Coordinates of C-alpha atoms in Angstrom, one line a residue:
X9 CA 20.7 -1.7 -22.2
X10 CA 20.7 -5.1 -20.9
X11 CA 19.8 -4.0 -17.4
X12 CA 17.1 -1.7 -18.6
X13 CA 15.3 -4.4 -20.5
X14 CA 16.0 -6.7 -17.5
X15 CA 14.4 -4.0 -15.2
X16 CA 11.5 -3.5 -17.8
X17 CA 10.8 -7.0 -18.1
X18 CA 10.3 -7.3 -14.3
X19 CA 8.2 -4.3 -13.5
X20 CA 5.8 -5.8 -16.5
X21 CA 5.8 -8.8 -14.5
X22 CA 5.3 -7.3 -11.3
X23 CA 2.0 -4.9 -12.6
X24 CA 1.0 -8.2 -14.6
X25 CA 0.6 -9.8 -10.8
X26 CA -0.7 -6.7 -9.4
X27 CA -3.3 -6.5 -12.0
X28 CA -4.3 -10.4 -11.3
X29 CA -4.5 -9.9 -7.9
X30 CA -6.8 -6.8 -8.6
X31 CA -8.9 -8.6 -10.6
X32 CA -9.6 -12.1 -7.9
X33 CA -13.3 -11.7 -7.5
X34 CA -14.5 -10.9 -3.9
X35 CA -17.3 -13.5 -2.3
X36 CA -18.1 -16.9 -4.2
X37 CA -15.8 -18.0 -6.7
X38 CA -17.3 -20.8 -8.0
X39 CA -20.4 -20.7 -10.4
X40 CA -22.1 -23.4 -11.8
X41 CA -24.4 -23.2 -14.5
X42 CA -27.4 -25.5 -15.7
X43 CA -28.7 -25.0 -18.5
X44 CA -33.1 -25.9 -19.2
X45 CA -34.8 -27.6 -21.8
X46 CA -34.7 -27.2 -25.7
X47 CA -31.2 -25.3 -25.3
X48 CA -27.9 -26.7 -24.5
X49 CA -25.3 -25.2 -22.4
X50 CA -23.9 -23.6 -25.4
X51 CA -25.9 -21.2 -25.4
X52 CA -24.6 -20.1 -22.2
X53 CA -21.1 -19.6 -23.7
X54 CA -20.8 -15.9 -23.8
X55 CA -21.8 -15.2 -20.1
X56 CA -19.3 -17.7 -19.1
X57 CA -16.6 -16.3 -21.0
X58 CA -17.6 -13.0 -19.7
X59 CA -17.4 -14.6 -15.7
X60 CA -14.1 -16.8 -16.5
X61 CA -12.0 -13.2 -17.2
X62 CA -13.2 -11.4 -14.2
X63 CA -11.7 -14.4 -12.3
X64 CA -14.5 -16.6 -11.5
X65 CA -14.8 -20.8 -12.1
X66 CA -17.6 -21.5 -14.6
X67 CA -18.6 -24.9 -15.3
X68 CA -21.9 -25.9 -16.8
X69 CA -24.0 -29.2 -16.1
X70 CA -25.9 -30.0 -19.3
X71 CA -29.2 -32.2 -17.6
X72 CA -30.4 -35.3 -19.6
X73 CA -33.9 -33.9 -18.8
X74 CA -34.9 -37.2 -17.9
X75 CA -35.9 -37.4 -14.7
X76 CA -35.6 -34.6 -11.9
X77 CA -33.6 -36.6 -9.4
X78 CA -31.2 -37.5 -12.2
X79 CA -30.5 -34.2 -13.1
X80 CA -29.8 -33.1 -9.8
X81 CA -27.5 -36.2 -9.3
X82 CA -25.8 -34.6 -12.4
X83 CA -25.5 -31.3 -10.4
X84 CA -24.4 -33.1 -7.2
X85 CA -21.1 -34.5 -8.8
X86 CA -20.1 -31.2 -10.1
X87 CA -20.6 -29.9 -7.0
X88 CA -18.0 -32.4 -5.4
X89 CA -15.4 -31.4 -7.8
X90 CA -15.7 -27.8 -6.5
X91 CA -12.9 -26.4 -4.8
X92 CA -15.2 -24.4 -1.8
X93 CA -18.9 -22.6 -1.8
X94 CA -20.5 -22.6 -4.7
X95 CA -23.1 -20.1 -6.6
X96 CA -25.9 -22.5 -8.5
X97 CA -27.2 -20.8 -11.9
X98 CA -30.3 -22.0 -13.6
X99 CA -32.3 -21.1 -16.6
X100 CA -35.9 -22.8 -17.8
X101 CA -36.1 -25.8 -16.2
X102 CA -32.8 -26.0 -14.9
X103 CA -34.5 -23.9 -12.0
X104 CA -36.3 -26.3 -11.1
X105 CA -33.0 -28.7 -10.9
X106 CA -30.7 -26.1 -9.0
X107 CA -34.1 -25.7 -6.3
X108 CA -33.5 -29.3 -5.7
X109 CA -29.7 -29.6 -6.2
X110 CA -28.9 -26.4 -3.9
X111 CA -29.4 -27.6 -0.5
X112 CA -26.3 -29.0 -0.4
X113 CA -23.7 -27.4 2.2
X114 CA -21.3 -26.1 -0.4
X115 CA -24.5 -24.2 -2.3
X116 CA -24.3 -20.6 -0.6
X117 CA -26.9 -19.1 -2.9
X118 CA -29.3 -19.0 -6.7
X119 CA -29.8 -17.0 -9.2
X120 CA -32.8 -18.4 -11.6
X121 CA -32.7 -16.6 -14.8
X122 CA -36.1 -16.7 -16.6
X123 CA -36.5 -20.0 -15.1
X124 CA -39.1 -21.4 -13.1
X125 CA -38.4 -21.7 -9.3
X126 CA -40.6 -24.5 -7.5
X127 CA -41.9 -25.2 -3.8
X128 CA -41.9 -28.8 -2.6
X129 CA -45.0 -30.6 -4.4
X130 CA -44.7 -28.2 -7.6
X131 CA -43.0 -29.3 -11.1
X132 CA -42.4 -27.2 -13.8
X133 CA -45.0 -27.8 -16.2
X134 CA -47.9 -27.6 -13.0
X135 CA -46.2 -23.6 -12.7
X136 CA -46.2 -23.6 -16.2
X137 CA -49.7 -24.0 -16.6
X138 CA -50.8 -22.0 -14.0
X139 CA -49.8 -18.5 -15.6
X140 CA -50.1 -20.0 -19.7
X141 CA -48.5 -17.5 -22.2
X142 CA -49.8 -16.8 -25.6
X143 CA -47.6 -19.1 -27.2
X144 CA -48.8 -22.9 -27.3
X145 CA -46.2 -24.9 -29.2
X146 CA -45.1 -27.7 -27.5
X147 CA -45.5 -31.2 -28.5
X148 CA -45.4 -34.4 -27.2
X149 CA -44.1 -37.7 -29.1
X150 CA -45.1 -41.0 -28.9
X151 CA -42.1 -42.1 -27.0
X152 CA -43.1 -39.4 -23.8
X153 CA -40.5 -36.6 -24.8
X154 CA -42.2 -32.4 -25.2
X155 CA -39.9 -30.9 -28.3
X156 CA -40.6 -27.1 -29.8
X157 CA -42.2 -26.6 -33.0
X158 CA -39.8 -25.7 -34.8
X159 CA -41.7 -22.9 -37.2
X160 CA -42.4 -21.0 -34.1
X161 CA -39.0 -21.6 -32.2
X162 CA -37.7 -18.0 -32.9
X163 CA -40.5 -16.2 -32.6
X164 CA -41.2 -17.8 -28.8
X165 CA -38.1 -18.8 -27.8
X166 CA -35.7 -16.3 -29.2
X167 CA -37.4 -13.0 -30.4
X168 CA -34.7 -11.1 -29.9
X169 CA -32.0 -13.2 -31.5
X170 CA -31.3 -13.3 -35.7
X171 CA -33.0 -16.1 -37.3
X172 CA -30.1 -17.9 -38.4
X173 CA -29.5 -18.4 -34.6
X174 CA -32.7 -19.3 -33.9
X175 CA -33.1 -21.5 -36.8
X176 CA -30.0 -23.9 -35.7
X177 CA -31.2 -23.6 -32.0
X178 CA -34.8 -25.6 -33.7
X179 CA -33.3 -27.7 -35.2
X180 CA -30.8 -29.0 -32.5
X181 CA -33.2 -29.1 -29.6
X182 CA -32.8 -30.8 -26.4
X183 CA -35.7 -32.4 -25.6
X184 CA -37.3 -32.5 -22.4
X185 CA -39.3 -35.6 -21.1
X186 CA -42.9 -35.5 -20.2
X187 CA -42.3 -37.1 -16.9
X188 CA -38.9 -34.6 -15.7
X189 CA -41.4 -31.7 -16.5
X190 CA -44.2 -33.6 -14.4
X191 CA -42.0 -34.0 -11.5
X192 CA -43.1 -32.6 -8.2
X193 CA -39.9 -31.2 -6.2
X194 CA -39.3 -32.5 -3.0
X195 CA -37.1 -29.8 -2.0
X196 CA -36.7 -25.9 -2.4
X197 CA -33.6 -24.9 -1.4
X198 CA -34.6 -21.2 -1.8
X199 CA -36.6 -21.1 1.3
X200 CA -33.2 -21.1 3.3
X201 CA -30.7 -20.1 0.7
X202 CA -30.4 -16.5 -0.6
X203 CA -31.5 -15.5 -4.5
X204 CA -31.5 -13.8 -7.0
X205 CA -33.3 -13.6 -10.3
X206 CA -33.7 -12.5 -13.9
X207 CA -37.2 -11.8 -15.6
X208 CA -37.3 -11.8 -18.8
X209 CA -39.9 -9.0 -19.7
X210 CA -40.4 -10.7 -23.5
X211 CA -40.5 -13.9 -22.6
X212 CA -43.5 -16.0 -24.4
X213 CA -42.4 -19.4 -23.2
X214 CA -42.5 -18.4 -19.1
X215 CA -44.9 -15.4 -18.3
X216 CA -43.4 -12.8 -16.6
X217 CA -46.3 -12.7 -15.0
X218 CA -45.4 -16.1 -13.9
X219 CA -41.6 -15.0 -13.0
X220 CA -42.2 -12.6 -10.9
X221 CA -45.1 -14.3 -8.6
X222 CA -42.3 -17.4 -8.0
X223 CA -39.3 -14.8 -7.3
X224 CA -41.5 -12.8 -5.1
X225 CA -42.8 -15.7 -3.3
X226 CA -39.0 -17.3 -3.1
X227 CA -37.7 -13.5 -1.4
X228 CA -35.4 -13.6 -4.8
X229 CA -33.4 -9.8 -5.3
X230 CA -34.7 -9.2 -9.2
X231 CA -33.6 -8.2 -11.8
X232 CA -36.0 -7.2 -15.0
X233 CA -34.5 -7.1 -18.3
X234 CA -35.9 -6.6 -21.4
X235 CA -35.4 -9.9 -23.5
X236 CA -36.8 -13.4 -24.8
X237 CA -36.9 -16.7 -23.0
X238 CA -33.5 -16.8 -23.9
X239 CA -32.2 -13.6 -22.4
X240 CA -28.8 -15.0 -21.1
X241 CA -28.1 -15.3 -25.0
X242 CA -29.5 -11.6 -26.8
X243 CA -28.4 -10.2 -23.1
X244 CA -25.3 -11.6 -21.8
X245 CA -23.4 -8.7 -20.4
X246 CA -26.7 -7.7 -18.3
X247 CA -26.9 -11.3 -17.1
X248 CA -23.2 -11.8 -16.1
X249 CA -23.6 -9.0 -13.8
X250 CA -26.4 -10.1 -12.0
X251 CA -24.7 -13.2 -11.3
X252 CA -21.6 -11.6 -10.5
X253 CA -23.5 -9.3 -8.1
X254 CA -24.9 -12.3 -6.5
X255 CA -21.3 -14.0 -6.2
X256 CA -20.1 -11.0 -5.0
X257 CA -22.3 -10.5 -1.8
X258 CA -21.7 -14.4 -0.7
X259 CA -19.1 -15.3 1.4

């Protein structure tokens, strides 16, 4: 009996390692993750945990929202903790961040989900208001920081999500100031790394409209799936797997 459980034991073992080794992603292994304005990385929690059990390294690089160069700084020190080529992931404004942060040698491709994707000399409020969407609640405070009104958070920032969520998500905003949004970029790293991309077909805070022009223009492979600004929340699975198809086809 001993030696049967003994045998047992290792043959558990052994398909344990087999199935590990089955499961090591191919291409890019490393992902990192910046979150935009209004929403912290939190929010990103479910896609991570979804990318972390098919094998891959998640971390995610909450900007200050502050000022653009800063923000990519913030990306730049992850990026050195990285063990070898990295995917960069960016939602809202964090698009604009990862377009600056991802010229760096270790950065072997984007994904921008239902963010905004800039050309050198753009920022993200210039695209922004180049393609408006119905909704109009931003405001500005006296000290030069752009929060959500929170009364119409849900409805434009979260549709598709239950209002409890959404309420909490008003009311623990990450502000955004005036002057990161006004930032022109002064690089694109999409012009000479591959892309890919998410539109969000609901979205009322970045036109679709808006998303596809800037993923088009960038040579982006996209993605269109049917959710709010916040569509790496109310559709995680969908989103994990166009990042994991983008890590996938990197080497």
């Amino acid at each position: 009996m001993r030696k049967l459980l003994s045998f047992a034991v290792a043959m558990a073992a052994a398909t344990g390692l087999a199935h590990a080794t089955d499961a090591a992603p191919a291409g890019v292994k490393n992902i990192v993750i910046v979150p935009g304005a209004f929403v912290d990385g939190s929010g990103w929690h479910v896609v991570h945990d979804i990318l972390i059990h098919k094998g891959y390294t998640v971390n995610v690089v909450q900007p200050r929202i502050d000022s653009l160069a800063n923000d990519a700084e913030a990306v730049y020190r992850q990026l050195r903790k990285e063990d070898g080529p990295t995917l960069l992931v960016g939602s809202d404004y964090g698009g604009a961040v990862i377009s600056q942060a991802g010229n760096r040698d270790k950065v072997k491709g984007l994904v921008y989900v239902a963010a905004v994707a800039p050309s050198v000399g753009e920022s993200t409020l210039q695209l922004l208001e180049s393609v408006p969407e119905p909704s109009n609640d931003f405001q500005a405070s006296w000290d030069g920081y752009i929060y959500i009104k929170e009364k119409q958070f849900g409805a434009d920032f979260g549709g598709d999500l239950t209002k409890n969520r959404t309420d909490f998500l008003a009311v623990s905003q990450v502000p955004g100031t005036v002057g990161a949004l006004r930032t022109v970029s002064e690089v694109a790293a999409w012009h000479n790394k591959p892309s890919w991309a998410v539109v969000a077909t609901e979205d009322r805070v970045y036109s679709p409209e808006l998303q596809r022009s800037m993923y088009q223009r960038a040579g982006s492979k996209v993605t269109e799936i049917k959710g709010s600004h916040l569509v790496y929340m109310s559709q995680p699975e969908q989103v994990a797997q166009v990042i994991e198809d983008a890590a996938e086809s990197l080497k």
